Short mmCIF file of C-alpha atoms and ligand atoms in Angstrom, two decimals:
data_model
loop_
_atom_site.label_atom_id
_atom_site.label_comp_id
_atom_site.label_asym_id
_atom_site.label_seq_id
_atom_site.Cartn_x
_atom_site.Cartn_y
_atom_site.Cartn_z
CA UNK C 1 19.08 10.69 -9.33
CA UNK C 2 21.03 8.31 -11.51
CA UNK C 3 20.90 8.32 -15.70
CA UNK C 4 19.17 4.79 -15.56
CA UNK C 5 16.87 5.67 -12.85
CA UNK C 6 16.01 8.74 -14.92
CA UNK C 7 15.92 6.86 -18.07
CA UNK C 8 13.87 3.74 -16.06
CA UNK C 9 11.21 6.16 -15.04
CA UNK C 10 10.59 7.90 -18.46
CA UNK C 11 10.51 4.41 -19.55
CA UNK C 12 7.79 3.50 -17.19
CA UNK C 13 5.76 6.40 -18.10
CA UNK C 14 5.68 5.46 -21.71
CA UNK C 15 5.09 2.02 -20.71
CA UNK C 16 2.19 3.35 -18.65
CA UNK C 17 0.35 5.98 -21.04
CA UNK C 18 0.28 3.27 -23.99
CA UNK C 19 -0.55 0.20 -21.81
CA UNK C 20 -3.61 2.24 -20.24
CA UNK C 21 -5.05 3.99 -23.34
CA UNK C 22 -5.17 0.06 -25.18
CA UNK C 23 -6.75 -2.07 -22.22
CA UNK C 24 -10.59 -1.09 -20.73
CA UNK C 25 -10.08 -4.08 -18.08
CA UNK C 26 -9.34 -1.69 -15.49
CA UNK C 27 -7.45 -4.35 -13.64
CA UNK C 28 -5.19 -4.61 -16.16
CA UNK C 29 -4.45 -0.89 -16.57
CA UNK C 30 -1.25 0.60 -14.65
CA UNK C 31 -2.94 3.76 -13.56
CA UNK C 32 0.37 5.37 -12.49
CA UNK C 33 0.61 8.62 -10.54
CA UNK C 34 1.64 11.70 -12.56
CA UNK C 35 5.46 12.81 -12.73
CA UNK C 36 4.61 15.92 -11.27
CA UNK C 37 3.14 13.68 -8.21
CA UNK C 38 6.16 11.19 -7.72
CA UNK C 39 8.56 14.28 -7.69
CA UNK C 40 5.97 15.83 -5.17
CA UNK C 41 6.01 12.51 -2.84
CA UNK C 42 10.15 12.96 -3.29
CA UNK C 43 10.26 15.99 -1.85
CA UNK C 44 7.85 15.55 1.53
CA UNK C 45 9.86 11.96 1.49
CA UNK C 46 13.15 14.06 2.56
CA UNK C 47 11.84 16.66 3.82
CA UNK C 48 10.11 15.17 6.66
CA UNK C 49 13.04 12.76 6.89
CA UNK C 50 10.39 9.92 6.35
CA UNK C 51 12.52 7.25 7.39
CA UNK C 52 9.78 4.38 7.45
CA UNK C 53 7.32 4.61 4.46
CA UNK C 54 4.10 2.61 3.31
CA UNK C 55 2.47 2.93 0.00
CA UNK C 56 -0.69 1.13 -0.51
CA UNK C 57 -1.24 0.17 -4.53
CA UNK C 58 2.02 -0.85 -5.82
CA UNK C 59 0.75 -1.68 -9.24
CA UNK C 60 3.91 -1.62 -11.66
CA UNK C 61 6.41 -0.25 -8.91
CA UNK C 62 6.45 3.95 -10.67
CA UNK C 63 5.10 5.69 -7.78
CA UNK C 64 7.61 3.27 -5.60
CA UNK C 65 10.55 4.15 -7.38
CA UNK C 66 9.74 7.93 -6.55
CA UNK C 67 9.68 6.99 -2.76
CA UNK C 68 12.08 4.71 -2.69
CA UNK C 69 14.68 6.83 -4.40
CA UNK C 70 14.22 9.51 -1.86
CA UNK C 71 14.21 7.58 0.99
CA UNK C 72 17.42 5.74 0.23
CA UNK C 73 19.25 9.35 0.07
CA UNK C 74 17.66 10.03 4.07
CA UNK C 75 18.57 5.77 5.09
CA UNK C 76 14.89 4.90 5.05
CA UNK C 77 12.68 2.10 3.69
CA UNK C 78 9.47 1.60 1.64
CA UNK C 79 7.03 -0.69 2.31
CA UNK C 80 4.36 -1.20 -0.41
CA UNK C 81 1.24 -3.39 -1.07
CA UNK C 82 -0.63 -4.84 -3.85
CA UNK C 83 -2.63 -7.77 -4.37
CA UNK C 84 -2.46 -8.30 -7.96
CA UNK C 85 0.30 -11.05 -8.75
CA UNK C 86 1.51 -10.04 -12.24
CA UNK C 87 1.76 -6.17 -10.94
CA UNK C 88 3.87 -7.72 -8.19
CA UNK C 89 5.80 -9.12 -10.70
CA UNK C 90 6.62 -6.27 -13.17
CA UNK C 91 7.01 -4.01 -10.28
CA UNK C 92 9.99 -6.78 -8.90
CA UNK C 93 11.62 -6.56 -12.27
CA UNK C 94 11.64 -2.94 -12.53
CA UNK C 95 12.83 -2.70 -8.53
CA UNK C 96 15.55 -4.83 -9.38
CA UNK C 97 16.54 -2.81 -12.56
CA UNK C 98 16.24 0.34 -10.85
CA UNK C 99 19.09 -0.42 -8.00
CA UNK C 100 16.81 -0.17 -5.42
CA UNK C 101 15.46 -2.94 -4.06
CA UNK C 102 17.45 -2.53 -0.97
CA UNK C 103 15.71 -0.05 0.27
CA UNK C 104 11.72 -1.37 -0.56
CA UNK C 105 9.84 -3.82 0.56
CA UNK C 106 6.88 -5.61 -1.03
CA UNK C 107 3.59 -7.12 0.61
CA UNK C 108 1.84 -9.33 -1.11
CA UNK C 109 -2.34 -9.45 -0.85
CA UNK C 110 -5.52 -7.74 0.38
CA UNK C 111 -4.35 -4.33 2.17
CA UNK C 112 -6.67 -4.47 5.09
CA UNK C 113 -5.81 -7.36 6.70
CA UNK C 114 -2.02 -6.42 5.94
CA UNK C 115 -2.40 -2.85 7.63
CA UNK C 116 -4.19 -4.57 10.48
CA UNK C 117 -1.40 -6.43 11.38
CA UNK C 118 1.12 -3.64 11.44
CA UNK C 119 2.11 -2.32 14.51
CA UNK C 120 0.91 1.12 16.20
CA UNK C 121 3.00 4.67 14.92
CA UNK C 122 4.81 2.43 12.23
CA UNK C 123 5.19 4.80 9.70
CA UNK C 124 6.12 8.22 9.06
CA UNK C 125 4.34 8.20 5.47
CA UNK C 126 2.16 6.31 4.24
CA UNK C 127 1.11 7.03 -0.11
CA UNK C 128 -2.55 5.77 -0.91
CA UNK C 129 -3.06 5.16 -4.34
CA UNK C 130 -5.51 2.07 -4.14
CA UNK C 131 -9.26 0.86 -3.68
CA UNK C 132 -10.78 4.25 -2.83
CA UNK C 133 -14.14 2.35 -1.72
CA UNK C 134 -12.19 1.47 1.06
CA UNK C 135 -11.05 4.36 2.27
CA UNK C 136 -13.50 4.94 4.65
CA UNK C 137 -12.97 1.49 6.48
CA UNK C 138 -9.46 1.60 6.34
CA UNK C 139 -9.32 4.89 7.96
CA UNK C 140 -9.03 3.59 11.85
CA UNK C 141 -6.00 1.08 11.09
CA UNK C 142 -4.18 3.76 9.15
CA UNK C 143 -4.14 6.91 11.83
CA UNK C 144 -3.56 3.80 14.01
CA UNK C 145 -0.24 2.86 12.28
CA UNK C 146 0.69 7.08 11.22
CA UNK C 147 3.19 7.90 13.68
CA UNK C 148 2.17 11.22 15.57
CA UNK C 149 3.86 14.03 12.99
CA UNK C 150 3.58 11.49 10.21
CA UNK C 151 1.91 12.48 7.12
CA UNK C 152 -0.74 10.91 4.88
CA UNK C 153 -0.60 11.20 1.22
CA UNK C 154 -3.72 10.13 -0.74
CA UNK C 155 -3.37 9.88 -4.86
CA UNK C 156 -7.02 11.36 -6.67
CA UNK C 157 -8.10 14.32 -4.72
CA UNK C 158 -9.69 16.26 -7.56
CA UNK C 159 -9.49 13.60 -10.34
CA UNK C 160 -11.89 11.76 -8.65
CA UNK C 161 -13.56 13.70 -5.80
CA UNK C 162 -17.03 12.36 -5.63
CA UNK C 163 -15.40 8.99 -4.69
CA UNK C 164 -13.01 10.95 -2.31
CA UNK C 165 -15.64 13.03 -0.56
CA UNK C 166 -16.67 10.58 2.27
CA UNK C 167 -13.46 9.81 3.25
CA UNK C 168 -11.77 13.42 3.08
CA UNK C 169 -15.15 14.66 4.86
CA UNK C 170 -14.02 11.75 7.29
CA UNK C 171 -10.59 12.57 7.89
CA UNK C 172 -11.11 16.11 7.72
CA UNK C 173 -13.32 16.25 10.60
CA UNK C 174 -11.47 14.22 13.05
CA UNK C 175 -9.77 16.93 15.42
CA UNK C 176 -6.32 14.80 15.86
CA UNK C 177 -5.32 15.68 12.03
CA UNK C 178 -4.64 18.51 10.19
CA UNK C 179 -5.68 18.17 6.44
CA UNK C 180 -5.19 19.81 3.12
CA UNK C 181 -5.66 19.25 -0.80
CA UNK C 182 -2.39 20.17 -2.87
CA UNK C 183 -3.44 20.74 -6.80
CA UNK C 184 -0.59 18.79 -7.78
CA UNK C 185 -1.36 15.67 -10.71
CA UNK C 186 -4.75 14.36 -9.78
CA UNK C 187 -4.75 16.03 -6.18
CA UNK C 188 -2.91 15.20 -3.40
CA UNK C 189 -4.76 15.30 -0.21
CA UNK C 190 -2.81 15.24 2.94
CA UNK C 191 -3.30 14.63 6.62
CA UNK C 192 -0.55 15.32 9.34
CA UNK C 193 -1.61 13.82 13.10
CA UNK C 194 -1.25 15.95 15.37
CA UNK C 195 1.93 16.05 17.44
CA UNK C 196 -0.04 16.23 21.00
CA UNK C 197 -2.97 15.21 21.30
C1 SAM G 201 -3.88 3.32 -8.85
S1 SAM G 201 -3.04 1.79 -8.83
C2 SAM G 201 -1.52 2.17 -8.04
C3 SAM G 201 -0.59 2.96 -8.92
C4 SAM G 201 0.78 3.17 -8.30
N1 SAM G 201 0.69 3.83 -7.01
C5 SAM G 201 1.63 4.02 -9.21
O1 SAM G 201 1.43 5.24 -9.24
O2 SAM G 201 2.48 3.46 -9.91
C6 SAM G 201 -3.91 0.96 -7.55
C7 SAM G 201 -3.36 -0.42 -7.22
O3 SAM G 201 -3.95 -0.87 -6.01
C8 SAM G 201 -4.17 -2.27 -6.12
N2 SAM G 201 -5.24 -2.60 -5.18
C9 SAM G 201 -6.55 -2.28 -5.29
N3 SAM G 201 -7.23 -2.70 -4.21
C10 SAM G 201 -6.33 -3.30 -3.39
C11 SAM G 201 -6.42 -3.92 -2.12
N4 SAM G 201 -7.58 -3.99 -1.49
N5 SAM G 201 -5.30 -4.43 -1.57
C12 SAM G 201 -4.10 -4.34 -2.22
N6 SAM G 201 -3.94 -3.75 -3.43
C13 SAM G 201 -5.05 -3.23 -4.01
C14 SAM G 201 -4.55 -2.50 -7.56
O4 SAM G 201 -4.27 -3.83 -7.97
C15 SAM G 201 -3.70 -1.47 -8.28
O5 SAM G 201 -2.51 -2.03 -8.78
#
């Protein structure tokens, strides 16, 4: 990773912490992953060789720049969502400072009718970090577009586990996936579809 990336991120953080410990409107607030997490999405980024990858919740463009920054090194691509316009915004600016807009992509609105739209296997990661009331709904259009061998990655496992139940009870249960919680940051929980079926 390059010095300004490096120095862009730490920047971010900062940016992040203060920004969300003055503002209650929750819309308003950041709510970046951990370090810990983005270096954790780095790693299953190249190590699965995750060529096409979807994040859902953009918000500022941190957890991005940890996708996107790994899937440049393996020639791949990030696609990522949000529907707030001034997030899309600061998340632009800090894409363009960070070198890598090249390599991401960013879709503007309501994530469920932009996952609907996407074509089957499209992805070989997708990163959830958004409306977790939604989870549940969006569940059929997202093992829809998850490439067979592709891997789910969902932000908030433990921080927020009540709200994550249904949905990991969900996903956890459905015999074409192969789940797990990773105590890493807030709690990754991840979902591989099976190869065969
Ligand atoms: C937890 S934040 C994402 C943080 C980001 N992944 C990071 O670590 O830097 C969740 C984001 O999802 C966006 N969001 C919530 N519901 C959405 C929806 N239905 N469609 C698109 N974006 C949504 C919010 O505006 C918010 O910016």
């Amino acid at each position: 990773m390059s010095e300004s990336l490096r120095e862009l991120l730490v920047e971010l953080e900062q940016f992040g912490q203060e920004n969300d410990a003055a503002i209650v409107d929750r819309p308003r607030r950041m709510l970046n992953i951990t370090r810990d997490t983005g270096e954790f999405l780095a790693v299953l980024t190249q190590a699965t060789n995750a060529q096409r990858v979807l994040e859902i919740g953009t918000s500022n463009g941190y957890s991005t720049l940890w996708l996107a920054q790994a899937a440049q090194k393996i020639g791949g691509h990030v696609m990522t969502i949000e529907q707030a316009e001034f997030k899309l915004e600061l998340a632009a600016k800090n894409f363009e400072r960070s070198g890598l807009s090249e390599v991401i992509t960013q879709l503007c609105g309501e994530a469920s009718g932009l996952i609907e739209s996407m074509p089957d296997a499209n992805a070989d990661l997708i990163f959830l970090d958004s409306k977790r009331s939604e989870y549940v709904h969006w569940w059929p259009t997202i093992k829809r577009i998850l490439r067979r061998g592709g891997l789910l990655v969902v932000d908030n496992a433990t921080s927020h586990a009540d709200e994550m139940a249904a949905f990991m009870a969900l996903v956890s249960a459905d015999a074409d996936v192969a789940t797990c919680i990773v105590p890493v940051g807030n709690g990754q929980f991840l979902a591989t579809r099976n190869r065969v079926h």
